[in-house]
mmCIF file with all atom_site columns, C-alpha atoms and ligand atoms in Angstrom:
data_model
loop_
_atom_site.group_PDB
_atom_site.id
_atom_site.type_symbol
_atom_site.label_atom_id
_atom_site.label_alt_id
_atom_site.label_comp_id
_atom_site.label_asym_id
_atom_site.label_entity_id
_atom_site.label_seq_id
_atom_site.pdbx_PDB_ins_code
_atom_site.Cartn_x
_atom_site.Cartn_y
_atom_site.Cartn_z
_atom_site.occupancy
_atom_site.B_iso_or_equiv
_atom_site.pdbx_formal_charge
_atom_site.auth_seq_id
_atom_site.auth_comp_id
_atom_site.auth_asym_id
_atom_site.auth_atom_id
_atom_site.pdbx_PDB_model_num
ATOM   1  C  CA  . MET I 1 1  ? 24.115 42.686 -21.461 1.00 0.00 ? 1   MET I CA  1
ATOM   2  C  CA  . PHE I 1 2  ? 26.788 40.258 -20.306 1.00 0.00 ? 2   PHE I CA  1
ATOM   3  C  CA  . SER I 1 3  ? 26.499 38.739 -16.885 1.00 0.00 ? 3   SER I CA  1
ATOM   4  C  CA  . ASP I 1 4  ? 29.389 38.487 -14.471 1.00 0.00 ? 4   ASP I CA  1
ATOM   5  C  CA  . ASP I 1 5  ? 29.332 34.736 -14.972 1.00 0.00 ? 5   ASP I CA  1
ATOM   6  C  CA  . GLU I 1 6  ? 31.544 35.165 -17.999 1.00 0.00 ? 6   GLU I CA  1
ATOM   7  C  CA  . HIS I 1 7  ? 34.231 36.839 -15.923 1.00 0.00 ? 7   HIS I CA  1
ATOM   8  C  CA  . ASP I 1 8  ? 33.902 34.623 -12.894 1.00 0.00 ? 8   ASP I CA  1
ATOM   9  C  CA  . PRO I 1 9  ? 32.658 31.165 -13.877 1.00 0.00 ? 9   PRO I CA  1
ATOM   10 C  CA  . GLU I 1 10 ? 34.135 29.569 -10.750 1.00 0.00 ? 10  GLU I CA  1
ATOM   11 C  CA  . GLY I 1 11 ? 32.263 31.867 -8.391  1.00 0.00 ? 11  GLY I CA  1
ATOM   12 C  CA  . SER I 1 12 ? 28.987 31.252 -10.212 1.00 0.00 ? 12  SER I CA  1
ATOM   13 C  CA  . THR I 1 13 ? 29.405 27.478 -10.092 1.00 0.00 ? 13  THR I CA  1
ATOM   14 C  CA  . ALA I 1 14 ? 30.237 27.575 -6.388  1.00 0.00 ? 14  ALA I CA  1
ATOM   15 C  CA  . SER I 1 15 ? 27.096 29.504 -5.503  1.00 0.00 ? 15  SER I CA  1
ATOM   16 C  CA  . MET I 1 16 ? 24.929 27.190 -7.629  1.00 0.00 ? 16  MET I CA  1
ATOM   17 C  CA  . ASP I 1 17 ? 26.355 24.225 -5.735  1.00 0.00 ? 17  ASP I CA  1
ATOM   18 C  CA  . GLN I 1 18 ? 25.600 25.978 -2.476  1.00 0.00 ? 18  GLN I CA  1
ATOM   19 C  CA  . VAL I 1 19 ? 21.955 26.502 -3.430  1.00 0.00 ? 19  VAL I CA  1
ATOM   20 C  CA  . ARG I 1 20 ? 21.622 22.854 -4.443  1.00 0.00 ? 20  ARG I CA  1
ATOM   21 C  CA  . ASP I 1 21 ? 23.322 21.627 -1.258  1.00 0.00 ? 21  ASP I CA  1
ATOM   22 C  CA  . THR I 1 22 ? 21.032 23.746 0.893   1.00 0.00 ? 22  THR I CA  1
ATOM   23 C  CA  . ALA I 1 23 ? 17.954 22.325 -0.838  1.00 0.00 ? 23  ALA I CA  1
ATOM   24 C  CA  . LEU I 1 24 ? 19.317 18.803 -0.484  1.00 0.00 ? 24  LEU I CA  1
ATOM   25 C  CA  . LEU I 1 25 ? 20.036 19.363 3.201   1.00 0.00 ? 25  LEU I CA  1
ATOM   26 C  CA  . ALA I 1 26 ? 16.486 20.586 3.778   1.00 0.00 ? 26  ALA I CA  1
ATOM   27 C  CA  . THR I 1 27 ? 15.138 17.432 2.122   1.00 0.00 ? 27  THR I CA  1
ATOM   28 C  CA  . VAL I 1 28 ? 17.402 15.203 4.207   1.00 0.00 ? 28  VAL I CA  1
ATOM   29 C  CA  . ARG I 1 29 ? 16.363 16.986 7.423   1.00 0.00 ? 29  ARG I CA  1
ATOM   30 C  CA  . ARG I 1 30 ? 12.670 16.609 6.580   1.00 0.00 ? 30  ARG I CA  1
ATOM   31 C  CA  . THR I 1 31 ? 13.097 12.911 5.773   1.00 0.00 ? 31  THR I CA  1
ATOM   32 C  CA  . LEU I 1 32 ? 15.071 12.363 8.963   1.00 0.00 ? 32  LEU I CA  1
ATOM   33 C  CA  . ALA I 1 33 ? 12.383 14.064 11.039  1.00 0.00 ? 33  ALA I CA  1
ATOM   34 C  CA  . GLU I 1 34 ? 9.722  11.865 9.401   1.00 0.00 ? 34  GLU I CA  1
ATOM   35 C  CA  . LEU I 1 35 ? 11.702 8.722  10.134  1.00 0.00 ? 35  LEU I CA  1
ATOM   36 C  CA  . LEU I 1 36 ? 12.345 9.716  13.751  1.00 0.00 ? 36  LEU I CA  1
ATOM   37 C  CA  . ALA I 1 37 ? 8.630  10.351 14.199  1.00 0.00 ? 37  ALA I CA  1
ATOM   38 C  CA  . ALA I 1 38 ? 7.910  6.974  12.571  1.00 0.00 ? 38  ALA I CA  1
ATOM   39 C  CA  . ARG I 1 39 ? 10.285 5.319  15.039  1.00 0.00 ? 39  ARG I CA  1
ATOM   40 C  CA  . GLU I 1 40 ? 8.456  6.904  17.962  1.00 0.00 ? 40  GLU I CA  1
ATOM   41 C  CA  . ARG I 1 41 ? 5.175  5.510  16.635  1.00 0.00 ? 41  ARG I CA  1
ATOM   42 C  CA  . LEU I 1 42 ? 6.854  2.139  16.173  1.00 0.00 ? 42  LEU I CA  1
ATOM   43 C  CA  . ASP I 1 43 ? 7.895  2.183  19.855  1.00 0.00 ? 43  ASP I CA  1
ATOM   44 C  CA  . ALA I 1 44 ? 4.367  3.170  20.851  1.00 0.00 ? 44  ALA I CA  1
ATOM   45 C  CA  . GLY I 1 45 ? 2.908  0.357  18.755  1.00 0.00 ? 45  GLY I CA  1
ATOM   46 C  CA  . ALA I 1 46 ? 1.125  2.867  16.542  1.00 0.00 ? 46  ALA I CA  1
ATOM   47 C  CA  . TYR I 1 47 ? 3.300  2.528  13.469  1.00 0.00 ? 47  TYR I CA  1
ATOM   48 C  CA  . GLY I 1 48 ? 1.449  1.616  10.273  1.00 0.00 ? 48  GLY I CA  1
ATOM   49 C  CA  . VAL I 1 49 ? -1.860 2.827  11.659  1.00 0.00 ? 49  VAL I CA  1
ATOM   50 C  CA  . CYS I 1 50 ? -3.547 5.788  9.989   1.00 0.00 ? 50  CYS I CA  1
ATOM   51 C  CA  . GLU I 1 51 ? -3.587 8.811  12.320  1.00 0.00 ? 51  GLU I CA  1
ATOM   52 C  CA  . SER I 1 52 ? -6.766 10.036 10.726  1.00 0.00 ? 52  SER I CA  1
ATOM   53 C  CA  . CYS I 1 53 ? -9.092 7.000  10.455  1.00 0.00 ? 53  CYS I CA  1
ATOM   54 C  CA  . GLY I 1 54 ? -7.247 4.433  12.604  1.00 0.00 ? 54  GLY I CA  1
ATOM   55 C  CA  . ARG I 1 55 ? -7.123 1.824  9.868   1.00 0.00 ? 55  ARG I CA  1
ATOM   56 C  CA  . PRO I 1 56 ? -3.901 0.019  8.901   1.00 0.00 ? 56  PRO I CA  1
ATOM   57 C  CA  . ILE I 1 57 ? -1.781 1.751  6.282   1.00 0.00 ? 57  ILE I CA  1
ATOM   58 C  CA  . ALA I 1 58 ? -1.089 -0.412 3.207   1.00 0.00 ? 58  ALA I CA  1
ATOM   59 C  CA  . PRO I 1 59 ? 2.351  -2.074 3.358   1.00 0.00 ? 59  PRO I CA  1
ATOM   60 C  CA  . GLU I 1 60 ? 3.090  -0.843 -0.188  1.00 0.00 ? 60  GLU I CA  1
ATOM   61 C  CA  . ARG I 1 61 ? 2.566  2.728  1.009   1.00 0.00 ? 61  ARG I CA  1
ATOM   62 C  CA  . LEU I 1 62 ? 4.842  2.257  4.014   1.00 0.00 ? 62  LEU I CA  1
ATOM   63 C  CA  . GLU I 1 63 ? 7.444  0.772  1.731   1.00 0.00 ? 63  GLU I CA  1
ATOM   64 C  CA  . ALA I 1 64 ? 7.281  3.786  -0.575  1.00 0.00 ? 64  ALA I CA  1
ATOM   65 C  CA  . ARG I 1 65 ? 6.969  6.286  2.283   1.00 0.00 ? 65  ARG I CA  1
ATOM   66 C  CA  . PRO I 1 66 ? 8.211  4.830  5.576   1.00 0.00 ? 66  PRO I CA  1
ATOM   67 C  CA  . GLY I 1 67 ? 7.229  8.047  7.345   1.00 0.00 ? 67  GLY I CA  1
ATOM   68 C  CA  . ALA I 1 68 ? 3.610  7.985  6.192   1.00 0.00 ? 68  ALA I CA  1
ATOM   69 C  CA  . ARG I 1 69 ? 1.142  8.868  8.975   1.00 0.00 ? 69  ARG I CA  1
ATOM   70 C  CA  . THR I 1 70 ? -2.086 8.396  7.079   1.00 0.00 ? 70  THR I CA  1
ATOM   71 C  CA  . CYS I 1 71 ? -3.551 5.811  4.703   1.00 0.00 ? 71  CYS I CA  1
ATOM   72 C  CA  . VAL I 1 72 ? -3.838 6.503  0.986   1.00 0.00 ? 72  VAL I CA  1
ATOM   73 C  CA  . ALA I 1 73 ? -7.530 7.415  1.256   1.00 0.00 ? 73  ALA I CA  1
ATOM   74 C  CA  . CYS I 1 74 ? -6.949 9.979  4.020   1.00 0.00 ? 74  CYS I CA  1
ATOM   75 C  CA  . ALA I 1 75 ? -3.873 11.397 2.279   1.00 0.00 ? 75  ALA I CA  1
ATOM   76 C  CA  . ALA I 1 76 ? -5.946 11.876 -0.878  1.00 0.00 ? 76  ALA I CA  1
ATOM   77 C  CA  . ARG I 1 77 ? -8.639 13.752 1.079   1.00 0.00 ? 77  ARG I CA  1
ATOM   78 C  CA  . ARG I 1 78 ? -6.180 16.377 2.316   1.00 0.00 ? 78  ARG I CA  1
HETATM 79 ZN ZN1 . LIG F 2 .  ? -6.939 6.830  6.955   1.00 0.00 ? 101 LIG F ZN1 1
#
């Protein structure tokens, strides 16, 4: 039971890179969408306010997750 990897190491490596790049791209797209949404809330004066309870989101949380829409308490309830 030998895999084709042994005969074609280059091809195997290339496809592994492709899988990793696709996953990375998905993460970047998601982060970008979160930041764009955060910018819209910033323009509307709603940035840093929890969407669920209306209380301010802790600055430490916004620093760690700039795209956060809810406070820690509401995020934990989900
Ligand atoms: Zn909340």
